[in-house]
PDB file of C-alpha atoms in Angstrom:
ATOM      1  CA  UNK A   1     -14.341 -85.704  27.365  1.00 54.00           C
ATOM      2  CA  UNK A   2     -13.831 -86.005  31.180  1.00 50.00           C
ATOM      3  CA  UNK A   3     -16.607 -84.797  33.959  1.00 47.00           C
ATOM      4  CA  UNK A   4     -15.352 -84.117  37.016  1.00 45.00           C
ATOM      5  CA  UNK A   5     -16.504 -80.695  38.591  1.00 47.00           C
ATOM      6  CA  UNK A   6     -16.776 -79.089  35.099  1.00 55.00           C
ATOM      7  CA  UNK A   7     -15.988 -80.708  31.862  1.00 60.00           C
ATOM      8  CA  UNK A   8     -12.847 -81.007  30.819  1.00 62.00           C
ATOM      9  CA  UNK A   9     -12.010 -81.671  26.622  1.00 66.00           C
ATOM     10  CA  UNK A  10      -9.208 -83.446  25.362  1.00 65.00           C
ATOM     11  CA  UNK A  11      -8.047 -83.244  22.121  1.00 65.00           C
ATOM     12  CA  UNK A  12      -4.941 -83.737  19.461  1.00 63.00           C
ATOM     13  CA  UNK A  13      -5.960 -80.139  17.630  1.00 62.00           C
ATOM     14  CA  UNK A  14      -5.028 -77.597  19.861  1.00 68.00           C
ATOM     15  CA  UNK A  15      -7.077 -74.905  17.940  1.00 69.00           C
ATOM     16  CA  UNK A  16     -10.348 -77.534  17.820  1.00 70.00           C
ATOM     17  CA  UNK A  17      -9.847 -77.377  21.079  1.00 65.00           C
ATOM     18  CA  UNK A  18      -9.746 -73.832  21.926  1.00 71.00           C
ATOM     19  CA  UNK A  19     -13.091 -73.371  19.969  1.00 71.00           C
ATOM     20  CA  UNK A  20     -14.913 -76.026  21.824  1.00 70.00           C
ATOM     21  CA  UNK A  21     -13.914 -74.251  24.986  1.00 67.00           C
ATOM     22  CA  UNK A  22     -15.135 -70.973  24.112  1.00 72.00           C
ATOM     23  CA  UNK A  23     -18.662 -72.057  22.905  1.00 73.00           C
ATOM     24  CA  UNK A  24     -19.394 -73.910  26.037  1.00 70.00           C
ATOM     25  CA  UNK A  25     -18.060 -71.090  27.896  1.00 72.00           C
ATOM     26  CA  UNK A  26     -19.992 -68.884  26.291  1.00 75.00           C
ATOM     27  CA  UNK A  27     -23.148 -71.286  27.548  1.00 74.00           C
ATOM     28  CA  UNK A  28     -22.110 -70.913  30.941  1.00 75.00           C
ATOM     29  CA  UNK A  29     -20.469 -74.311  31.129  1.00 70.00           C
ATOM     30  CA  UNK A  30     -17.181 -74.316  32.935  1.00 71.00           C
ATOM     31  CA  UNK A  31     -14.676 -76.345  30.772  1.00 71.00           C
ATOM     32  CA  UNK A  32     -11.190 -76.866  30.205  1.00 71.00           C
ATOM     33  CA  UNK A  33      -8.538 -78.057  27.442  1.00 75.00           C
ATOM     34  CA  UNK A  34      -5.920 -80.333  27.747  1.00 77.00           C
ATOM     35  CA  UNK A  35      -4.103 -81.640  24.499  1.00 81.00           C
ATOM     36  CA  UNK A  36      -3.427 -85.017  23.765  1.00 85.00           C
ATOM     37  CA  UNK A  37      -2.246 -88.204  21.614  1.00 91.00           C
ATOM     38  CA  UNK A  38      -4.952 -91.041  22.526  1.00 94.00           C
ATOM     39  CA  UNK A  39      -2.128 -93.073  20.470  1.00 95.00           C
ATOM     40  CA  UNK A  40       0.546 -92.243  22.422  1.00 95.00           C
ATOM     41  CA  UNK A  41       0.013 -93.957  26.088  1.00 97.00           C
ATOM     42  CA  UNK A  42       2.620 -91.544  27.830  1.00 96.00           C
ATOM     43  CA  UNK A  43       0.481 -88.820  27.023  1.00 94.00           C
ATOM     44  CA  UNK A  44      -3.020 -90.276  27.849  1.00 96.00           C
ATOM     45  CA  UNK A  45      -1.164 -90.743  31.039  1.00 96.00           C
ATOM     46  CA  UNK A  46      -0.382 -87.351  31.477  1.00 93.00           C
ATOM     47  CA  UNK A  47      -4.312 -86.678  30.798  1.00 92.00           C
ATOM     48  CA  UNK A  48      -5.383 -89.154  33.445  1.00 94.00           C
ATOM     49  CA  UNK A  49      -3.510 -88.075  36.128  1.00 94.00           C
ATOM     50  CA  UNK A  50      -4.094 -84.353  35.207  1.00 90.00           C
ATOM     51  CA  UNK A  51      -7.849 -85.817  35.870  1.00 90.00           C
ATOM     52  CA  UNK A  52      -7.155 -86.851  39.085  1.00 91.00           C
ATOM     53  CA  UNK A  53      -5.800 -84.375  40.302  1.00 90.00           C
ATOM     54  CA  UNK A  54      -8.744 -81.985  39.433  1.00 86.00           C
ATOM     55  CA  UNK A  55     -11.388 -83.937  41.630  1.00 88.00           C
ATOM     56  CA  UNK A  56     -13.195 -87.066  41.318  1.00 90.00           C
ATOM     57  CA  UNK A  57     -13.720 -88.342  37.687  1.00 93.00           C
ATOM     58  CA  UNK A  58     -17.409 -89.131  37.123  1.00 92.00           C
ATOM     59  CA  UNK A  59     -17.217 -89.993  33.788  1.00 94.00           C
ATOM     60  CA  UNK A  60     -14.820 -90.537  30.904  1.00 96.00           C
ATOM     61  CA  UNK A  61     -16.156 -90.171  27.359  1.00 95.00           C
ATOM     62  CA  UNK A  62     -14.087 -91.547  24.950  1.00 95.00           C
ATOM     63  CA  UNK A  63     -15.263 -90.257  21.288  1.00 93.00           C
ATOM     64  CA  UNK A  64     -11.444 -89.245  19.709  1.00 90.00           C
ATOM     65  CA  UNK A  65     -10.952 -91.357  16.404  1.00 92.00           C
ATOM     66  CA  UNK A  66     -10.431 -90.752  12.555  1.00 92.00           C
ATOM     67  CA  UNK A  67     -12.586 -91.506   9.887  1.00 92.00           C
ATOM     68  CA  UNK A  68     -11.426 -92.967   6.618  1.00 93.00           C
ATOM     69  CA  UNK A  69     -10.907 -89.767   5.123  1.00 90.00           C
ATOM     70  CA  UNK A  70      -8.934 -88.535   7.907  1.00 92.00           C
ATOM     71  CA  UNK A  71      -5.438 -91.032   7.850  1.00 94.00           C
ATOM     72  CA  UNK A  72      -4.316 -94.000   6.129  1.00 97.00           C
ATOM     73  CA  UNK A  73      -4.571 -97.741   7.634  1.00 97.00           C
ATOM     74  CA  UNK A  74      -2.058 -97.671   9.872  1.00 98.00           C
ATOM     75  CA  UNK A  75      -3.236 -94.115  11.468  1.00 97.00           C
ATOM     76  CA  UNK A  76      -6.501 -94.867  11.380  1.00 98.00           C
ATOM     77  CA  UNK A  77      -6.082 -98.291  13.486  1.00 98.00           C
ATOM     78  CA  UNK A  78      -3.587 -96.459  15.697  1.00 98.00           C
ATOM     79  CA  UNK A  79      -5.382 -93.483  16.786  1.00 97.00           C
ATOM     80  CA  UNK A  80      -8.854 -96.248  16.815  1.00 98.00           C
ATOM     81  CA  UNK A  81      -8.178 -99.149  18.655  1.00 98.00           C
ATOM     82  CA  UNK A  82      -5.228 -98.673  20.405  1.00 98.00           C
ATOM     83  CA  UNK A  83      -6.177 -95.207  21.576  1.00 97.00           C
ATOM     84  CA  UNK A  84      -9.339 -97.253  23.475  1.00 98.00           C
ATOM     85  CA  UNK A  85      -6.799 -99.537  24.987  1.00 98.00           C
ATOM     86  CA  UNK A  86      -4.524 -96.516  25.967  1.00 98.00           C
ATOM     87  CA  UNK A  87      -7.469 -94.334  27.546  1.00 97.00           C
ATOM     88  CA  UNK A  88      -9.217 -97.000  29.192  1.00 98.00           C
ATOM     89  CA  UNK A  89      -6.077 -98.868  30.759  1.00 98.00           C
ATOM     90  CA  UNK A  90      -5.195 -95.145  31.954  1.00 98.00           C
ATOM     91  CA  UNK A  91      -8.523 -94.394  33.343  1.00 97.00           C
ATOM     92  CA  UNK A  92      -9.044 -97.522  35.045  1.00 98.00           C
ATOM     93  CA  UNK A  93      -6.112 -96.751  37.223  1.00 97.00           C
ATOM     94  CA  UNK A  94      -7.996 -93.294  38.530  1.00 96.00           C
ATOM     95  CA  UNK A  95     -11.923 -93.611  38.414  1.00 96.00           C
ATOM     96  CA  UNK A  96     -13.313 -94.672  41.545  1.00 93.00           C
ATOM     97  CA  UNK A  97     -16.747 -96.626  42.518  1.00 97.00           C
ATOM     98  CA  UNK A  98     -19.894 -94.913  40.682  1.00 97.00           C
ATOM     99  CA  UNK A  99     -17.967 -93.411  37.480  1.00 97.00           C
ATOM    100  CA  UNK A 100     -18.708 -94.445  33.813  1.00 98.00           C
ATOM    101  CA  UNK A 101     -16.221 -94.772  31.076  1.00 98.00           C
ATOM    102  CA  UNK A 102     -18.151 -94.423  27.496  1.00 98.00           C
ATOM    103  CA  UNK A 103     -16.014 -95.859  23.637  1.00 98.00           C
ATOM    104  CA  UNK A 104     -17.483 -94.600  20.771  1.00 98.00           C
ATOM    105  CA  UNK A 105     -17.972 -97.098  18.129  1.00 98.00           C
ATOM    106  CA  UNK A 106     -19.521 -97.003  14.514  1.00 96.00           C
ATOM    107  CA  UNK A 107     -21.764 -98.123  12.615  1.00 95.00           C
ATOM    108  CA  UNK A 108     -19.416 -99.410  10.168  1.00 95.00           C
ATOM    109  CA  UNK A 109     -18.499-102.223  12.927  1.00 97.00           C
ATOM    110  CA  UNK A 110     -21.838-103.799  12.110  1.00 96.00           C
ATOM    111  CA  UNK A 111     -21.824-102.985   8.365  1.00 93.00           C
ATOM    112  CA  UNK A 112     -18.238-104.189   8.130  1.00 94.00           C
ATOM    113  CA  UNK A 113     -18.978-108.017   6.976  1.00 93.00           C
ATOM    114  CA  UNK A 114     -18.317-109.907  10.086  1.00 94.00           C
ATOM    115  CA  UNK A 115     -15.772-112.712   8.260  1.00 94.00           C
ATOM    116  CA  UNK A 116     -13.754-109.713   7.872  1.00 94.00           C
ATOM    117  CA  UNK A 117     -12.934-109.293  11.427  1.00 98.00           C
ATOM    118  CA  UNK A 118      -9.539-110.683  13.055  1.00 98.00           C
ATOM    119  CA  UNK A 119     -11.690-111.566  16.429  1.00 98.00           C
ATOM    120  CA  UNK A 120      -9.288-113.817  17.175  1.00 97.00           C
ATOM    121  CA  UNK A 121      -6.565-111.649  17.217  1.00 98.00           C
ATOM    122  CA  UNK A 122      -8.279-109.323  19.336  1.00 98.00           C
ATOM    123  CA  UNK A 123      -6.726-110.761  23.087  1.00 98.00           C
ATOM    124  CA  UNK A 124      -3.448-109.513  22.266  1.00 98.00           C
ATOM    125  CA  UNK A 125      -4.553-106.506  22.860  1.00 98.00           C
ATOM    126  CA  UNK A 126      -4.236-107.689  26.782  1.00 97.00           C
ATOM    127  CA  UNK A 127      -0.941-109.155  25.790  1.00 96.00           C
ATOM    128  CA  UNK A 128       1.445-107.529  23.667  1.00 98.00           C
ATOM    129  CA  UNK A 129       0.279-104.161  22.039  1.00 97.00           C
ATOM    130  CA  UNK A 130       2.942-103.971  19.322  1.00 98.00           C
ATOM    131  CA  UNK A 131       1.996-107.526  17.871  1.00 98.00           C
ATOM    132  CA  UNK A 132      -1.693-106.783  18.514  1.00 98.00           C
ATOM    133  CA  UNK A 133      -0.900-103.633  15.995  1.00 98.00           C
ATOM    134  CA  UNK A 134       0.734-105.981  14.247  1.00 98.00           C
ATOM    135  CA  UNK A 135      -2.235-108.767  13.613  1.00 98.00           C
ATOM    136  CA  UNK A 136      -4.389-105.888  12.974  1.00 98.00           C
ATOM    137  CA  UNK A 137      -2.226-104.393  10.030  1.00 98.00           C
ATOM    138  CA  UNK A 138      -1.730-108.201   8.469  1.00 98.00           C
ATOM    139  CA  UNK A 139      -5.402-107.983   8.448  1.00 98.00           C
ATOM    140  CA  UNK A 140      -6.057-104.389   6.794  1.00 98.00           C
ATOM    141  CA  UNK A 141      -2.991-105.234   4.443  1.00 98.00           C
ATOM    142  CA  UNK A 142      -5.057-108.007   2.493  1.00 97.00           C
ATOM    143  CA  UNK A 143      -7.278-105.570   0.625  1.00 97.00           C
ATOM    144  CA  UNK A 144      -6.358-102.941  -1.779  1.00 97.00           C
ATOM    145  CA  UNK A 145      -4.497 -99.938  -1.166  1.00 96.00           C
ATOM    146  CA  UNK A 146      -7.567 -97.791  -1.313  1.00 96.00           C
ATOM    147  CA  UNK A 147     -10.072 -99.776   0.806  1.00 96.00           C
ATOM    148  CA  UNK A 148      -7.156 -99.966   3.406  1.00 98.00           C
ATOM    149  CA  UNK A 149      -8.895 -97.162   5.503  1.00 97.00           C
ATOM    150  CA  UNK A 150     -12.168 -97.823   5.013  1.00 95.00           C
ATOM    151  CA  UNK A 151     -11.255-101.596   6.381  1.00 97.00           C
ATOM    152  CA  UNK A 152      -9.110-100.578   9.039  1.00 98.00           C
ATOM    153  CA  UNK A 153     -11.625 -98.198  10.895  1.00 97.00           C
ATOM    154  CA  UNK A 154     -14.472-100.955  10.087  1.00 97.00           C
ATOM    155  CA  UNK A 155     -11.891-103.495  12.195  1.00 98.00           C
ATOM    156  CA  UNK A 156     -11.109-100.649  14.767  1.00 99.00           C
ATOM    157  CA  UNK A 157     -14.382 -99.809  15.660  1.00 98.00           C
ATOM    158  CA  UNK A 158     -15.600-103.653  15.905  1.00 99.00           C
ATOM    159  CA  UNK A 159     -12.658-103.917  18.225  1.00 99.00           C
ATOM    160  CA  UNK A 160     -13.959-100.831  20.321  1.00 99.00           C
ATOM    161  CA  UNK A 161     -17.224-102.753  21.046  1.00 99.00           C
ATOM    162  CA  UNK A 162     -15.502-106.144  21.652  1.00 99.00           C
ATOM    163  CA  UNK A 163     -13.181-104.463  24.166  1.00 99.00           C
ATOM    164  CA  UNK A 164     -15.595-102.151  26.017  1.00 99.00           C
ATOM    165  CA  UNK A 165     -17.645-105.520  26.317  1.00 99.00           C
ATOM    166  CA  UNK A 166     -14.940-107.535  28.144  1.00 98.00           C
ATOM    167  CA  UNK A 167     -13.156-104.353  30.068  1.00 98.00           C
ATOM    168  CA  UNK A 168     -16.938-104.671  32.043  1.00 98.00           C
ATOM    169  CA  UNK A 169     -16.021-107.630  34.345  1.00 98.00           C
ATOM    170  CA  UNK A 170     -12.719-105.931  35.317  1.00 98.00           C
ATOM    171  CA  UNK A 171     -13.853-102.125  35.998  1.00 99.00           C
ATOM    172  CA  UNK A 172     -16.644-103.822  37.375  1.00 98.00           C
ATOM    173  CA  UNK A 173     -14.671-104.695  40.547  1.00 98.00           C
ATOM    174  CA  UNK A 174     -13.982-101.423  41.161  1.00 98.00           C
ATOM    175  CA  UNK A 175     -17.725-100.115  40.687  1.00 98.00           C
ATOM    176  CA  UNK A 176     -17.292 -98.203  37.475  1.00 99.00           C
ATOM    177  CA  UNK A 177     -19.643 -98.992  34.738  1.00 99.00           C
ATOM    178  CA  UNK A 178     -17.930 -99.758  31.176  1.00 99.00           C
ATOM    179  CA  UNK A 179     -20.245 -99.108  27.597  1.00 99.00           C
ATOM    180  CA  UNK A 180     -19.577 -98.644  23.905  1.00 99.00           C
ATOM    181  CA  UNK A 181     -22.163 -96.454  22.331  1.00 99.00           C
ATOM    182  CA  UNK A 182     -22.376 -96.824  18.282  1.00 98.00           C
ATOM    183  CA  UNK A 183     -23.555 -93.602  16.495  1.00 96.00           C
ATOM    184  CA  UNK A 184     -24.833 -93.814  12.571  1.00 94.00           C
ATOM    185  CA  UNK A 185     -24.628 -90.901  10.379  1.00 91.00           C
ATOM    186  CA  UNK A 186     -24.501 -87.430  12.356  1.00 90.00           C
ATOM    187  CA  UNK A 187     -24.561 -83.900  11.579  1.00 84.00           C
ATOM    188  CA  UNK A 188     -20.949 -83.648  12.606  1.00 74.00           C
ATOM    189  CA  UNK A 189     -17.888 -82.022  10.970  1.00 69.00           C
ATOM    190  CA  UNK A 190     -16.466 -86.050  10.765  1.00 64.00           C
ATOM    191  CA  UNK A 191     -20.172 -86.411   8.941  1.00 62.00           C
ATOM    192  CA  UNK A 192     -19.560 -84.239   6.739  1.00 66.00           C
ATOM    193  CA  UNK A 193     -16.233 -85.455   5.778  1.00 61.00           C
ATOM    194  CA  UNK A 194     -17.992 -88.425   4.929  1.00 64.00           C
ATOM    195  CA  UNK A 195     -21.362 -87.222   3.132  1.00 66.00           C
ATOM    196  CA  UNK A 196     -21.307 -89.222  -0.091  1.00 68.00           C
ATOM    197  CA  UNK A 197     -21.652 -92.510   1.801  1.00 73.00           C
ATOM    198  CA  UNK A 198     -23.382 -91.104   4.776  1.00 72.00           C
ATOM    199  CA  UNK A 199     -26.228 -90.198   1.827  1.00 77.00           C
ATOM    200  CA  UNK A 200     -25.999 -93.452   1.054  1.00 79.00           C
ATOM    201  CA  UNK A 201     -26.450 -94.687   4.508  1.00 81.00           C
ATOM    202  CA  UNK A 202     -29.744 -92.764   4.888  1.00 86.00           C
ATOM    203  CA  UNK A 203     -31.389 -94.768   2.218  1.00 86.00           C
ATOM    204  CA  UNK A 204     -31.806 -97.359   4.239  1.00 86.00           C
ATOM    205  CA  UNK A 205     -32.243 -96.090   7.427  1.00 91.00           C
ATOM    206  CA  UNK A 206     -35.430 -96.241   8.934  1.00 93.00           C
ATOM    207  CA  UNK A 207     -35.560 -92.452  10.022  1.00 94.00           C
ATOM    208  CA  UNK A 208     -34.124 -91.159   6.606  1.00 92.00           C
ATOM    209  CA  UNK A 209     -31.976 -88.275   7.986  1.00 91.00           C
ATOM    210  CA  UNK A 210     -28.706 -87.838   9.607  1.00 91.00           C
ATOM    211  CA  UNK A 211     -29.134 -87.981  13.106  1.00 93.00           C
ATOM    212  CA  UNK A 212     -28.739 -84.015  15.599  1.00 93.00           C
ATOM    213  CA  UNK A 213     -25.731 -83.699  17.608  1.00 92.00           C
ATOM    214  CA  UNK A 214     -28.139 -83.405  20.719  1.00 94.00           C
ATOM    215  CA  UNK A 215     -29.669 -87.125  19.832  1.00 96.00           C
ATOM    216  CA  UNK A 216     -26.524 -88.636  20.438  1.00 95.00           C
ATOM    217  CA  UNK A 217     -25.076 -86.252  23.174  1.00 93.00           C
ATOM    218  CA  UNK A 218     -28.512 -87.127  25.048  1.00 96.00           C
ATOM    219  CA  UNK A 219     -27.958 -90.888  25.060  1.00 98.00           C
ATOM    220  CA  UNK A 220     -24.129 -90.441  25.854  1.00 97.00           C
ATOM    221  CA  UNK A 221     -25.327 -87.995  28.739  1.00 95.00           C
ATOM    222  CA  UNK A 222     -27.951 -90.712  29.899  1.00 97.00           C
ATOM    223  CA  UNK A 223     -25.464 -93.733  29.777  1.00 98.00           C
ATOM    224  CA  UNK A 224     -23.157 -92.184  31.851  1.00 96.00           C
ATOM    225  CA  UNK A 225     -25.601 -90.840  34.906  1.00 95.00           C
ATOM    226  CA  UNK A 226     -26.979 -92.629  37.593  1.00 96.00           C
ATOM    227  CA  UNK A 227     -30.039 -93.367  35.960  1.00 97.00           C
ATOM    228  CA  UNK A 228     -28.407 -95.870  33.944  1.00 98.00           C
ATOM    229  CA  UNK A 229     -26.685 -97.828  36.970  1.00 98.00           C
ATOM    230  CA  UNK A 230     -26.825-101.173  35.933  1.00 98.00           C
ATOM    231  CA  UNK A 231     -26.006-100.663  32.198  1.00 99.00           C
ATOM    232  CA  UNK A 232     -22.675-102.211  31.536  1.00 99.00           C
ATOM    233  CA  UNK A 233     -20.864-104.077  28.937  1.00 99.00           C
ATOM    234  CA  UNK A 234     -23.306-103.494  26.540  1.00 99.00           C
ATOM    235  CA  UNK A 235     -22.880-101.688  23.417  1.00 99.00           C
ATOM    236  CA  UNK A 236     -25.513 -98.982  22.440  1.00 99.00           C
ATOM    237  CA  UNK A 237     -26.400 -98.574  18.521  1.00 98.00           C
ATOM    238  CA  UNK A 238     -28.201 -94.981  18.174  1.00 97.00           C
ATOM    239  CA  UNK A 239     -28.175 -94.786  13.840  1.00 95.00           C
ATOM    240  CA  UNK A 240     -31.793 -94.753  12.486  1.00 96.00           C
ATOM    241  CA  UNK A 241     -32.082 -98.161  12.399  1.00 95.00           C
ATOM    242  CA  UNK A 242     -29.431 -98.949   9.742  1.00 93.00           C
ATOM    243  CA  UNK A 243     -27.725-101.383  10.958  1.00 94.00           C
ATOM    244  CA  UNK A 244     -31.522-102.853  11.521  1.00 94.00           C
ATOM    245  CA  UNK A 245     -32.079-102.827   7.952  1.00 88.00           C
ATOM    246  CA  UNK A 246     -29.756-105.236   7.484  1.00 84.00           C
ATOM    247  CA  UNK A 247     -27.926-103.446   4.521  1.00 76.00           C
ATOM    248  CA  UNK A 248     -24.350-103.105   4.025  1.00 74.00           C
ATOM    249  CA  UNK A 249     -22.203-101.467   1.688  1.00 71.00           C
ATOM    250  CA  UNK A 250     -20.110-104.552   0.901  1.00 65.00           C
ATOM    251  CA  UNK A 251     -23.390-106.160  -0.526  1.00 57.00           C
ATOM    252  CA  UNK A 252     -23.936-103.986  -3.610  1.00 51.00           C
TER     253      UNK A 252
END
């Protein structure tokens, strides 16, 4: 999502798209669509200058990604982590002084055990993007063919939160505020695609229920306004306290 004078959604599902307009304009809110492919950089280009050229961007909030249900590996690490590095390289280029760019992380980068994660590997993502992709899929290609998903969006969204964190020093310079908020189990359509271990999560959360869209949409809201001026490079965990808990699904 973009904030400029209105909001203005981006999406890959044209028709997901066309919904989301109508229900906020049918609150009042002016919005508008614009379809995209976070994994393709030509067309987040496209987006961000179509951004620009609608007004100042206030904010940018990045929450486009796939769960493990929704691709294999490969797609899910695609659309993941290199669609971060695609939007915010592009948005960099046209937010001014005062703006906020927001990733959306997981949970699952916390639960994911941490010896999993190619950290390493991570700075070619500054360097070259098709043997960053490349490091990330040796990693994902260790396990079995059908944890491959499950590991890859893990490694993706740890990767968010590592490169929100050390994007803050750059945007920094040109006044725009950088932050990676991680959400736990919602009462979203992705949620639901996801219920058997999102039930599972619960258990051993310390509020045992899946979080309200509005909980989450209130933080993201409050990150990116003024009110939250000198709150950068920091990642955000908003999940019931299950990451707290210290539980993860790779210890049963």
């Amino acid at each position: 999502m973009i904030v400029t004078s209105g909001v203005h959604l981006f999406n890959i599902d044209p028709i997901k798209l066309k919904n989301a307009i109508e229900e906020l304009k049918s609150k009042g809110i002016e919005a508008e669509a614009f379809a995209c492919d976070i994994s393709n950089r030509a067309s987040v280009d496209k987006l961000a200058v179509h951004a620009r050229e609608l007004g100042k961007i206030s904010s940018v909030i990045h929450a486009a990604g796939l769960s493990p249900h929704m691709g294999d590996g490969k797609k899910v690490m695609e659309v993941n982590a290199l669609g971060t590095i695609n939007v915010n390289e592009a948005f960099y280029e046209v937010m001014d002084e005062g703006s906020c760019l927001i990733d959306i992380s997981s949970m699952s980068a916390y639960l994911t055990p941490e010896i999993v994660m190619p950290k390493r590997r991570y700075k070619y993502s500054r360097i070259n993007k098709d043997k960053f992709m490349k490091k990330m899929m040796a990693r994902v290609n260790l396990f079995p063919k059908q944890l491959r998903s499950s590991m890859a969006y893990g490694i993706s969204k740890h990767f968010v939160i590592w490169y929100a964190k050390t994007d803050a020093a750059k945007f920094g310079k040109k006044g725009i505020r950088v932050v990676s908020i991680t959400p736990g189990t919602f009462e979203t359509p992705m949620g639901k695609l996801e219920k058997n271990e999102a039930d599972e999560f619960i258990n051993y959360c310390a509020i045992k229920r899946p979080g309200k869209v509005e909980e989450i949409a209130n933080l993201i809201a409050f990150c990116a306004s003024d009110k939250a001026g000198y709150l950068t490079g920091a990642d955000i965990i908003c999940d019931g306290g299950c990451v707290a808990s210290g539980w993860s699904p790779m210890k049963k």
